[in-house]
Coordinates of C-alpha atoms in Angstrom, one line a residue:
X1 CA 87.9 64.9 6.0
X2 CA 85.3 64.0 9.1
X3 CA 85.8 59.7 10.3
X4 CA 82.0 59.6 10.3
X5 CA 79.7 57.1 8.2
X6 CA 77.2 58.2 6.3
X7 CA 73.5 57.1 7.5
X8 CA 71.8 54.8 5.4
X9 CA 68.2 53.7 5.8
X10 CA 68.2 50.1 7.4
X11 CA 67.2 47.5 5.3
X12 CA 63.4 46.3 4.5
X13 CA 61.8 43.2 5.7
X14 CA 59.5 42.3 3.3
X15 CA 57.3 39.7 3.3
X16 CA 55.3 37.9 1.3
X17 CA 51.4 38.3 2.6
X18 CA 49.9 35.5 4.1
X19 CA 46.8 34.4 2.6
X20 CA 44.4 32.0 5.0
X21 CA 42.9 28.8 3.7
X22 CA 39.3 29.9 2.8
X23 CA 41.3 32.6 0.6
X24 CA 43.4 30.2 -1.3
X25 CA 40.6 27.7 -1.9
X26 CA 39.0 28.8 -5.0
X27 CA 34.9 29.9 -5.7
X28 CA 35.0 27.3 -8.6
X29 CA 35.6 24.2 -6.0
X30 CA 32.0 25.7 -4.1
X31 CA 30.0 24.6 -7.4
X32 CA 31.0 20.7 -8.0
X33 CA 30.5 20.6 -3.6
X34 CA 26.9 22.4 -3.7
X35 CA 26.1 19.5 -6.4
X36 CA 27.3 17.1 -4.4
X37 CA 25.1 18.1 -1.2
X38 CA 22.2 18.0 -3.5
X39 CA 22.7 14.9 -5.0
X40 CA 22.6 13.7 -1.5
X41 CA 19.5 15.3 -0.3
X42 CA 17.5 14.2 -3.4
X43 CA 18.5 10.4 -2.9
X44 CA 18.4 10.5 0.9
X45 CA 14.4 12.3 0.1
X46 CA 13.9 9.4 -2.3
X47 CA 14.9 6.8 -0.2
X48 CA 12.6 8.1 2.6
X49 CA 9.8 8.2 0.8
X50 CA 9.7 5.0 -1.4
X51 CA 7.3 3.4 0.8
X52 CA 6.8 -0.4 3.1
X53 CA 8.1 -3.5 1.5
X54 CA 5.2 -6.4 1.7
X55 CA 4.8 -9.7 0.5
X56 CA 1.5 -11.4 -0.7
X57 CA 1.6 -14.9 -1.4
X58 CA -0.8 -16.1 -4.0
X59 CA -1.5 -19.5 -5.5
X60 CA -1.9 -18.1 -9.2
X61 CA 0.3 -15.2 -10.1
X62 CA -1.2 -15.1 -13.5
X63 CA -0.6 -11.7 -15.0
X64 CA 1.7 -10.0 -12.6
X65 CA 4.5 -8.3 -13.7
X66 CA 7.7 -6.3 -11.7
X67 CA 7.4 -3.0 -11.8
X68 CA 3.6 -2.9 -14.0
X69 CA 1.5 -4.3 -11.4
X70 CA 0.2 -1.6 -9.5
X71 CA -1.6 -2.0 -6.0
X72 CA -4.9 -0.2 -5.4
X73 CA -7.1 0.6 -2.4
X74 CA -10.1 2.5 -3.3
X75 CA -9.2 2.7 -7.0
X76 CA -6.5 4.7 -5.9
X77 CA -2.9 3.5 -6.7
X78 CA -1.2 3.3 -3.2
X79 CA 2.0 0.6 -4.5
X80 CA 3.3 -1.1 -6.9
X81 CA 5.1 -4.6 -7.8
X82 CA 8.9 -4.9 -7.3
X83 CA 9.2 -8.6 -7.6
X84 CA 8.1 -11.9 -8.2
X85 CA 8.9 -15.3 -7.2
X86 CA 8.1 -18.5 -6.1
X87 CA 8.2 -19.8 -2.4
X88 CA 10.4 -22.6 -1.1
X89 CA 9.4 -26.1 -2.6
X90 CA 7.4 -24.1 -5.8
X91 CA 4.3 -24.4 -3.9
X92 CA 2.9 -20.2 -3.9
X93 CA 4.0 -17.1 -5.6
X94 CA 5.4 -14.6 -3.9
X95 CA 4.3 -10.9 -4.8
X96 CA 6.8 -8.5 -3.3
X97 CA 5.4 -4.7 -3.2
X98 CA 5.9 -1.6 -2.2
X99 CA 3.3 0.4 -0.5
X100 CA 2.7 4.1 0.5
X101 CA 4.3 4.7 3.5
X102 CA 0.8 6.9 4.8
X103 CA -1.1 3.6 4.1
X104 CA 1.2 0.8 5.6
X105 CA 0.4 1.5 9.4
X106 CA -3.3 0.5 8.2
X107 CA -2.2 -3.1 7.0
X108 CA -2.7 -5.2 9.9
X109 CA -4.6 -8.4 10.7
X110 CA -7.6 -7.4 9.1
X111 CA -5.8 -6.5 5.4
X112 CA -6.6 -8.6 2.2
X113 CA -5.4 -8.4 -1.1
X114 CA -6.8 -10.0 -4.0
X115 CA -5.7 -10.1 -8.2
X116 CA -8.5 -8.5 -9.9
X117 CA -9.4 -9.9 -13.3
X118 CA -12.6 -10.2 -15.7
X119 CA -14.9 -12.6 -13.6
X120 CA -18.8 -13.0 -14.0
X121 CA -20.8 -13.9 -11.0
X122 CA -24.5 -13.8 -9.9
X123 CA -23.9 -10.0 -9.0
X124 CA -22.8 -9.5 -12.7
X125 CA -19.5 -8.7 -14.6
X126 CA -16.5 -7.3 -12.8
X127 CA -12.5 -6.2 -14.0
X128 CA -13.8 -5.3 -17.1
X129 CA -11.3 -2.7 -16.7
X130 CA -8.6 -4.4 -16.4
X131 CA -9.2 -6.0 -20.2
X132 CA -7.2 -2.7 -21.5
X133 CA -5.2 -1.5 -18.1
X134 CA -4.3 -5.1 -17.1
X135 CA -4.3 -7.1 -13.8
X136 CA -3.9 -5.2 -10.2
X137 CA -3.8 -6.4 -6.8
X138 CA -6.9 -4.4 -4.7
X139 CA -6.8 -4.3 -1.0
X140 CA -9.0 -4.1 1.6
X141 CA -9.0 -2.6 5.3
X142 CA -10.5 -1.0 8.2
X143 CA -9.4 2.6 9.2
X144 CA -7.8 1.7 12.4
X145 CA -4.3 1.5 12.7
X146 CA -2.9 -1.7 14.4
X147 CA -0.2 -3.6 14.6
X148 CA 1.1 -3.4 11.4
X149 CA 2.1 -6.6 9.0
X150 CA 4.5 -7.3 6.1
X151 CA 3.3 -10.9 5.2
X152 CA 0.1 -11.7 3.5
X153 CA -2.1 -14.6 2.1
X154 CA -3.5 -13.4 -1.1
X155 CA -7.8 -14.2 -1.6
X156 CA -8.5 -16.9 -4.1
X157 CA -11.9 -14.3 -4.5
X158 CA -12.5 -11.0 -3.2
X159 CA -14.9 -11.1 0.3
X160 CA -17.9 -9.5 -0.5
X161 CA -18.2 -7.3 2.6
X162 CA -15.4 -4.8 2.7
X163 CA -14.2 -3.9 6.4
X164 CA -15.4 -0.3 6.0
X165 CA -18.9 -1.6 4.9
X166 CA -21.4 -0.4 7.1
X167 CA -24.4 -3.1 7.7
X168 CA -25.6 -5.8 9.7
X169 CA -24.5 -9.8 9.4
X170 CA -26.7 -12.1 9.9
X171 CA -26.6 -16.1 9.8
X172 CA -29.3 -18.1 7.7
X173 CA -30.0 -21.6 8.0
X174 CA -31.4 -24.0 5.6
X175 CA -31.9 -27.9 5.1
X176 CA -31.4 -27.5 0.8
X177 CA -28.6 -25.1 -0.7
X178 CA -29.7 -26.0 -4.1
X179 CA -30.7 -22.4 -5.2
X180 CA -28.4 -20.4 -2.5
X181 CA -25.4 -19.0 -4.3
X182 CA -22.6 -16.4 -3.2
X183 CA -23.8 -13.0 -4.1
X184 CA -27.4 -13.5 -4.4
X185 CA -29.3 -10.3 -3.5
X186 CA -31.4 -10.8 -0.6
X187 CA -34.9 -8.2 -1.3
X188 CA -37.6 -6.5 1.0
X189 CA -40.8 -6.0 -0.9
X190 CA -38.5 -6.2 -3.8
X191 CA -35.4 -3.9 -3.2
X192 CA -32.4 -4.9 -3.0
X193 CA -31.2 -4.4 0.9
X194 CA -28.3 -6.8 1.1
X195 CA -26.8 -9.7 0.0
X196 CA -25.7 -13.2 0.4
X197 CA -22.0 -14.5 1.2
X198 CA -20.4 -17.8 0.5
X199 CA -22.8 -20.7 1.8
X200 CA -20.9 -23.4 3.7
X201 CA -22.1 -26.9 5.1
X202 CA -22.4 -27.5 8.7
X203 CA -20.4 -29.4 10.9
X204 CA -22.7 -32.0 11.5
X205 CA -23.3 -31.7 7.3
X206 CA -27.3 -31.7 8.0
X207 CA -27.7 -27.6 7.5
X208 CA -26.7 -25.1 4.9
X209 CA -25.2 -22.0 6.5
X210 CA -24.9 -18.9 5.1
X211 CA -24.6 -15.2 5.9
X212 CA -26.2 -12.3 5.0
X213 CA -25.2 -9.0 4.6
X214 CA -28.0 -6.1 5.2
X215 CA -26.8 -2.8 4.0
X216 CA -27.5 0.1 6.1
X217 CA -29.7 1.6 6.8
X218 CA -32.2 -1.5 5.7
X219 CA -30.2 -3.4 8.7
X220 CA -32.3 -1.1 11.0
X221 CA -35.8 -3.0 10.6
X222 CA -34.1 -6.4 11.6
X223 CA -35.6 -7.3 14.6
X224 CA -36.3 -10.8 16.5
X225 CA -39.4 -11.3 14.0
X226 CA -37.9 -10.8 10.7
X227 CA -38.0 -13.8 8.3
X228 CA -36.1 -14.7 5.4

């Protein structure tokens, strides 16, 4: 008999194969993160874009309601009311609202608001609309961005000259204010060409002083001659 072994094949290593991390983790955890991501976008979009926080103060609130109210420039909606409250000692109402973020660079110095309601005045009958729609808050502005404001003093009345209206102001003086009146039309061979504003005493309380508001183009005939 021969002393030698017989060969046998050595022994396998085997190995369990390793898998990396992205491998392991399964498609199905992709779907709940992808949600996630979007549910993030979509509230960081919405908080982006829900516009300036204001305040208007007003002495009469009367009809103003969180989240009704809406806010108009133009008859277009530009904001709406997200609260309401009064002041410190009970003395206004405070009108908190939140405006389109385009539109509050505008809102400077120069910005009013006002509560538009029925109201019946020498120049006729106005907010008839708002009998069915209810109240709004209207604004009113020039188109040149200043610096901007978040605090306002809300108009008793509306000014009858907007800050867009094009025309010339003019000041009329007069010893009796008996038959003067805000709004009056003032007429050129019986046209209307303009109008007249609130009439207010003077200092020394011996004049009535008004102004008037010519409409262009009429406002280009004024000269040093023209009387009223």
């Amino acid at each position: 008999m021969s002393d030698t072994q017989p060969i046998r094949p050595a022994p396998l290593d085997v190995r369990p194969n390793k898998q990396t991390a992205w491998r392991q983790l399964s498609l199905i955890w992709f779907v709940p993160l992808v949600a996630l991501c979007i549910s993030l976008w979509a509230a960081w979009q919405n908080y982006a874009d829900r516009g300036t926080l204001i305040t208007i103060s007003f002495e009469n609130a009367s009809g103003i309601s969180a989240g009704e109210t809406r806010i108009k420039y133009r008859d277009v909606i530009i904001g709406e009311v997200e609260g309401v409250e009064f002041s410190a000692g009970l003395t206004n109402v405070l009108v908190h609202a939140r405006i389109d973020k385009t539109v509050a660079p505008y809102l400077d110095d120069d910005a009013e608001f006002w509560i538009v309601r029925p109201d019946v005045s020498v120049r006729g009958i106005t907010g008839l609309e708002t009998v069915l729609s209810g109240v709004f808050i209207e604004g009113n502005w020039d188109t040149n961005a200043d610096v901007a404001r978040y605090n306002f003093v809300g108009l008793d009345r509306p000014n009858l000259t907007r800050a867009s209206q094009r025309g010339t102001r003019v000041v009329l003086r007069a010893d009796d204010g008996g038959s003067i009146s805000a709004g009056a039309p003032v007429l050129h061979k019986g046209i209307e060409v303009g109008y007249l504003e609130t009439p207010e005493l003077s200092l020394d309380g011996n004049e009535i002083i008004v102004n008037a508001f010519i409409e262009s183009p009429f406002d280009r005939w004024i000269t040093s001659s023209t009387r009223f």
